[in-house]
Coordinates of C-alpha atoms in Angstrom, one line a residue:
M29 CA -0.1 -0.2 -0.1
R30 CA 2.5 2.7 1.0
A31 CA 4.3 1.5 -2.4
L32 CA 1.2 2.4 -4.3
A33 CA 1.1 5.7 -2.5
L34 CA 4.5 6.4 -3.1
R35 CA 3.5 6.2 -6.9
H36 CA 0.6 8.2 -6.6
L37 CA 2.1 10.9 -4.7
A38 CA 4.9 10.8 -7.8
S39 CA 2.6 10.9 -10.3
D40 CA 1.0 13.8 -9.1
A41 CA 4.0 15.8 -8.3
Q42 CA 4.9 15.4 -12.5
S43 CA 1.1 16.6 -13.4
R44 CA 2.1 19.6 -11.1
Q45 CA 5.5 20.1 -12.4
A46 CA 4.1 20.0 -16.0
R47 CA 1.1 22.6 -15.2
V48 CA 4.1 24.7 -13.7
A49 CA 6.0 24.8 -16.9
V50 CA 2.3 26.0 -18.4
T51 CA 1.5 28.6 -16.0
G52 CA 3.9 30.2 -14.4
K53 CA 4.5 30.7 -11.4
G54 CA 3.2 29.8 -8.5
V55 CA 2.3 31.0 -4.6
L56 CA 3.5 31.4 -1.5
V57 CA 1.3 31.4 1.7
Y58 CA 2.3 32.6 5.0
G59 CA 0.6 31.8 8.2
E60 CA 0.0 29.5 11.3
A61 CA 0.4 25.9 11.4
L62 CA -1.0 24.4 14.7
V63 CA -2.8 21.4 16.1
D64 CA -6.7 21.4 15.9
I65 CA -8.0 19.5 19.2
V66 CA -11.9 18.1 17.5
P67 CA -14.6 15.8 19.1
G68 CA -13.6 12.2 18.3
R69 CA -15.4 9.7 16.6
A70 CA -17.5 7.0 18.7
G71 CA -15.7 5.8 21.6
H72 CA -13.3 8.6 21.0
E73 CA -13.3 11.8 23.9
H74 CA -11.3 13.7 21.1
E75 CA -9.0 13.9 18.3
T76 CA -5.8 15.5 17.6
V77 CA -5.4 16.8 13.5
L78 CA -3.1 18.7 11.3
G79 CA -4.6 22.0 10.9
G80 CA -4.0 26.2 10.7
S81 CA -5.0 28.5 8.7
G82 CA -2.0 29.0 6.3
F83 CA -1.8 25.1 6.5
N84 CA -4.4 24.1 5.6
T85 CA -4.9 26.7 2.6
A86 CA -1.4 25.4 1.4
L87 CA -3.2 21.5 1.6
A88 CA -5.7 23.2 -0.4
L89 CA -3.5 24.9 -3.2
A90 CA -1.6 21.6 -3.7
R91 CA -4.5 19.1 -4.0
C92 CA -6.0 21.1 -6.4
G93 CA -2.5 21.6 -8.2
A94 CA -1.1 24.9 -7.7
P95 CA 2.5 24.9 -7.2
V96 CA 2.9 26.2 -3.6
A97 CA 5.7 27.2 -1.0
Y98 CA 4.5 27.6 2.7
N99 CA 6.7 30.3 5.2
V100 CA 5.9 29.2 9.2
S101 CA 7.6 28.3 11.9
L102 CA 7.1 24.7 13.0
S103 CA 8.3 23.0 15.9
Q104 CA 11.2 20.7 16.4
D105 CA 8.2 18.2 18.5
G106 CA 6.5 15.3 17.7
H107 CA 3.3 17.6 15.8
G108 CA 6.0 19.3 14.5
Q109 CA 7.6 16.7 12.8
L110 CA 4.2 15.2 11.1
F111 CA 3.4 18.5 9.7
V112 CA 7.1 17.7 8.0
Q113 CA 5.9 14.7 6.6
R114 CA 2.5 16.3 5.7
L115 CA 3.9 18.9 3.7
T116 CA 6.5 16.4 2.4
E117 CA 3.8 13.9 1.2
E118 CA 1.9 16.7 -0.6
G119 CA 4.3 18.3 -2.7
I120 CA 4.2 21.3 -0.6
D121 CA 8.0 23.0 -0.8
Q122 CA 9.4 23.7 3.0
R123 CA 12.4 26.3 1.6
F124 CA 10.8 28.6 3.6
V125 CA 9.7 26.8 6.6
G126 CA 11.8 27.2 9.9
I127 CA 12.4 24.7 12.9
C128 CA 12.7 25.9 16.5
E129 CA 12.8 24.4 20.1
A130 CA 9.1 25.6 20.9
P131 CA 6.2 23.4 21.4
T132 CA 3.6 23.5 18.5
P133 CA 0.6 25.5 19.0
S134 CA -3.0 24.2 19.4
A135 CA -6.5 25.0 18.8
T136 CA -9.3 23.3 21.0
A137 CA -12.5 23.2 18.6
S138 CA -15.8 22.9 19.8
L139 CA -18.9 22.0 17.5
D140 CA -22.3 23.2 17.4
A141 CA -25.0 21.6 16.5
D142 CA -24.3 21.7 13.0
G143 CA -21.3 21.1 12.8
A144 CA -19.9 25.0 12.9
A145 CA -16.5 25.0 15.1
T146 CA -15.5 27.7 17.8
Y147 CA -11.9 27.0 18.7
R148 CA -10.0 27.7 22.2
F149 CA -5.9 28.4 21.6
S150 CA -2.8 28.1 23.3
L151 CA -0.5 30.1 21.4
N152 CA 1.9 31.6 24.1
G153 CA 5.6 30.2 24.6
T154 CA 4.9 27.8 21.6
A155 CA 6.0 28.0 17.7
F156 CA 3.8 31.1 17.1
D157 CA 5.4 33.6 18.6
T158 CA 8.8 32.9 16.5
A159 CA 8.9 34.9 12.8
P160 CA 9.7 31.5 10.1
P161 CA 12.9 32.8 7.5
A162 CA 12.2 35.4 4.9
P163 CA 12.4 34.3 1.3
A164 CA 15.3 35.8 0.4
D165 CA 13.6 36.4 -3.3
L166 CA 10.5 36.5 -4.5
D167 CA 10.8 36.4 -8.2
E168 CA 9.7 32.8 -9.0
F169 CA 6.0 33.7 -7.0
A170 CA 3.1 34.9 -9.4
H171 CA 1.1 35.8 -5.4
L172 CA 1.4 35.7 -1.6
H173 CA -1.2 35.0 0.4
V174 CA -1.3 35.7 4.5
T175 CA -4.0 34.0 6.2
S176 CA -5.1 34.3 9.6
F177 CA -3.6 35.6 13.1
G178 CA -0.6 34.7 12.0
A179 CA -1.0 37.5 9.9
T180 CA -1.4 40.1 12.4
L181 CA -0.7 39.5 15.7
G182 CA 3.1 40.4 17.4
T183 CA 6.5 38.6 15.7
S184 CA 4.9 36.7 13.3
G185 CA 2.4 39.4 12.3
Q186 CA 5.3 41.9 11.5
A187 CA 6.8 39.8 9.6
A188 CA 3.9 38.6 7.3
L189 CA 3.7 42.8 7.4
A190 CA 7.1 43.1 5.7
L191 CA 6.4 40.2 3.6
M192 CA 3.7 42.0 1.8
R193 CA 5.1 45.1 1.7
R194 CA 7.8 43.4 -0.8
A195 CA 5.8 41.2 -2.4
R196 CA 3.9 44.4 -3.4
A197 CA 7.1 45.8 -4.5
A198 CA 8.3 42.9 -6.3
G199 CA 4.8 43.2 -8.8
L200 CA 3.3 39.9 -7.0
S201 CA -0.7 39.8 -6.3
V202 CA -1.5 39.9 -2.9
S203 CA -4.8 37.9 -0.9
Y204 CA -5.3 38.2 2.9
D205 CA -8.0 36.1 4.6
L206 CA -8.9 38.0 7.8
N207 CA -9.9 35.2 9.7
I208 CA -11.0 36.6 13.1
R209 CA -10.2 34.6 15.9
P210 CA -11.7 36.7 19.0
A211 CA -10.3 35.1 21.1
V212 CA -6.7 35.8 20.8
L213 CA -6.7 39.3 19.6
P214 CA -6.4 42.8 21.4
A215 CA -8.8 45.2 21.3
L216 CA -10.7 46.0 18.4
E217 CA -9.6 49.3 17.3
D218 CA -5.6 47.7 17.2
V219 CA -7.3 45.2 15.5
R220 CA -9.0 47.1 12.6
H221 CA -5.6 49.5 12.2
A222 CA -3.2 46.5 11.7
I223 CA -5.4 45.0 9.1
A224 CA -6.0 47.7 7.2
E225 CA -2.6 48.7 7.1
R226 CA -2.2 44.7 5.5
A227 CA -5.6 45.3 3.4
A228 CA -4.1 48.6 1.8
L229 CA -1.2 46.4 0.8
C230 CA -3.0 43.3 -1.2
D231 CA -5.4 43.0 -4.5
L232 CA -7.7 40.4 -2.7
L233 CA -9.3 40.9 0.6
K234 CA -11.3 37.7 2.1
C235 CA -13.3 37.6 5.1
S236 CA -17.0 36.2 6.1
T237 CA -20.0 37.8 7.7
D238 CA -18.7 37.0 11.2
D239 CA -15.2 38.9 10.2
A240 CA -16.6 41.7 9.1
R241 CA -19.9 41.7 12.2
T242 CA -16.6 41.2 14.6
L243 CA -14.8 44.2 13.1
H244 CA -17.7 47.2 12.2
G245 CA -20.8 45.6 13.7
T246 CA -22.5 45.3 10.5
E247 CA -21.5 43.2 6.6
F248 CA -19.3 46.4 5.9
G249 CA -18.2 49.2 6.8
Y250 CA -16.5 52.1 6.1
P251 CA -12.9 51.3 6.7
L252 CA -14.0 48.0 4.3
A253 CA -15.9 50.5 1.2
R254 CA -12.5 52.9 1.2
W255 CA -10.5 49.8 0.3
L256 CA -12.5 48.8 -2.2
A257 CA -12.9 52.7 -3.9
H258 CA -9.5 52.5 -4.1
G259 CA -9.1 49.4 -6.1
G260 CA -9.5 46.3 -3.9
Q261 CA -11.4 43.3 -4.3
L262 CA -14.0 41.9 -1.3
L263 CA -14.3 38.3 -1.2
V264 CA -17.3 37.0 1.5
T265 CA -17.9 34.1 2.5
D266 CA -21.6 33.5 4.7
G267 CA -21.6 29.7 5.4
E268 CA -24.6 27.6 4.1
K269 CA -25.8 31.1 1.9
G270 CA -23.0 31.2 -0.1
G271 CA -21.2 34.6 -0.3
Y272 CA -20.2 36.8 -3.0
L273 CA -17.2 38.9 -4.6
L274 CA -17.7 42.2 -5.2
P275 CA -14.5 43.0 -7.8
F276 CA -13.5 47.0 -8.4
R277 CA -16.2 49.2 -10.2
R278 CA -18.4 46.2 -11.4
E279 CA -21.7 44.2 -10.2
P280 CA -21.1 42.1 -6.9
M281 CA -20.8 38.1 -8.0
V282 CA -22.9 36.5 -6.0
F283 CA -22.6 32.5 -5.3
P284 CA -25.2 29.9 -3.4
A285 CA -24.1 27.0 -1.2
L286 CA -23.8 23.6 -2.2
A287 CA -26.2 21.0 0.0
Q288 CA -24.1 18.8 1.6
E289 CA -24.2 16.7 4.5
V290 CA -21.5 18.6 7.3
V291 CA -19.5 16.5 9.7
D292 CA -17.8 20.0 10.5
T293 CA -16.7 23.3 9.2
I294 CA -13.4 23.0 10.2
G295 CA -10.8 23.8 7.4
A296 CA -14.3 25.0 5.2
G297 CA -12.7 28.7 4.2
D298 CA -9.2 27.5 4.0
S299 CA -10.3 24.8 1.3
F300 CA -12.2 27.6 -0.2
M301 CA -9.9 29.6 -0.4
G302 CA -7.4 27.5 -1.5
A303 CA -9.6 26.3 -3.9
F304 CA -10.0 30.2 -5.4
L305 CA -6.3 31.1 -5.6
A306 CA -6.2 27.4 -7.6
S307 CA -8.9 27.9 -10.1
L308 CA -7.1 32.1 -10.3
W309 CA -3.6 30.1 -11.3
R310 CA -5.2 27.7 -13.4
N311 CA -6.2 30.0 -15.5
G312 CA -3.7 33.0 -15.6
G313 CA -5.5 34.9 -13.0
L314 CA -2.6 35.8 -10.1
G315 CA 0.0 38.4 -10.5
P316 CA -0.6 42.0 -11.7
V317 CA -3.9 41.3 -13.8
M318 CA -5.3 39.8 -10.7
R319 CA -7.3 43.4 -10.2
N320 CA -8.8 43.2 -13.5
L321 CA -10.4 40.0 -14.1
P322 CA -12.4 39.3 -16.2
N323 CA -16.0 38.2 -15.0
E324 CA -15.8 34.5 -16.6
L325 CA -12.6 34.0 -14.6
C326 CA -14.4 35.2 -11.0
A327 CA -17.2 32.5 -12.3
A328 CA -14.8 29.9 -12.7
A329 CA -13.0 30.0 -9.5
L330 CA -16.0 31.0 -7.3
G331 CA -17.9 27.6 -8.6
F332 CA -14.8 25.6 -8.2
A333 CA -14.1 26.7 -4.9
V334 CA -17.7 26.1 -3.4
V335 CA -16.9 22.7 -4.7
V336 CA -13.7 22.0 -2.3
A337 CA -15.3 23.8 0.4
A338 CA -18.6 21.6 -0.1
E339 CA -16.5 18.2 0.1
N340 CA -14.2 19.2 3.3
C341 CA -17.6 19.8 5.4
A342 CA -18.2 16.3 4.2
Q343 CA -14.3 15.1 6.1
Q344 CA -13.8 15.4 9.9
G345 CA -11.4 18.3 10.0
C346 CA -9.3 19.9 7.3
N347 CA -9.6 17.6 4.5
P348 CA -9.8 19.4 1.1
P349 CA -10.2 16.6 -2.1
R350 CA -7.9 16.5 -5.1
R351 CA -9.1 18.0 -8.0
D352 CA -7.9 20.2 -10.8
P353 CA -9.4 23.4 -11.7
P354 CA -11.5 23.4 -15.0
S355 CA -10.1 26.2 -17.3
A356 CA -12.4 29.0 -17.6
H357 CA -12.8 28.7 -21.5
D358 CA -13.8 25.9 -21.7

């Protein structure tokens, strides 16, 4: 079985390399990796699975065929070794992964009756406090994606901001997923300032309706409207209702969610984001062209992302499917 799995991994890697030759530069992901402690299946009080918004998004990108490198600090402990093993198995570039002595951070998930997750985090004194090694050269990438509190808080957040500035100066497109977690964030006014500083550097801002309400008490607010007026695009997800994309100076594009049995929602937004970016990569929508994407590329990316997110919700934890994005021109 292991030999068969290795053959599949080799085949996946060869297919990915062929697509790189056709499609061009890849995606660099910056964001936390942590272990999710989730309610167990029958007979188990809880189970531990690999997660974190950055890791989940990189995983979805890789499984959807995009070339992806991950920029993160991992622990040298047993959980950190499992992350390294999984990154290797998934063909994710680890040149910008740092290894430190601090333990792996964790998030304990609680699920409501609909499978929606809330989290309690353990971050202090963990690998989260160590900034990862910064890539010396960004020319090999078309796009930088930064995500969650790993891009907003403390040492890691400052490193993310510096990387975003470098990416913007180097001509990469940049996306930022807010992924607000009130339990680990400081005063809201400080959070709003940090987010505004980062949003000003990106082409695409992703948030959930819960994120927007936490920040502004409504789905929108003056800072978001002002940012949109300066050329940004806003991607909003709303759980089982679907969501919408607000392109610059164009009509919103609404996308419905798929009817799907939900085991839990862990990693659903990350799977959506990874699939959305993978579709844009497949169709040449990353890089300087990202701020003026044609509607057919946006529609293809939204449709693909909805399918991937729905399939992820049918699994325990973050486990996006292996799917190739369709061509927007077929």
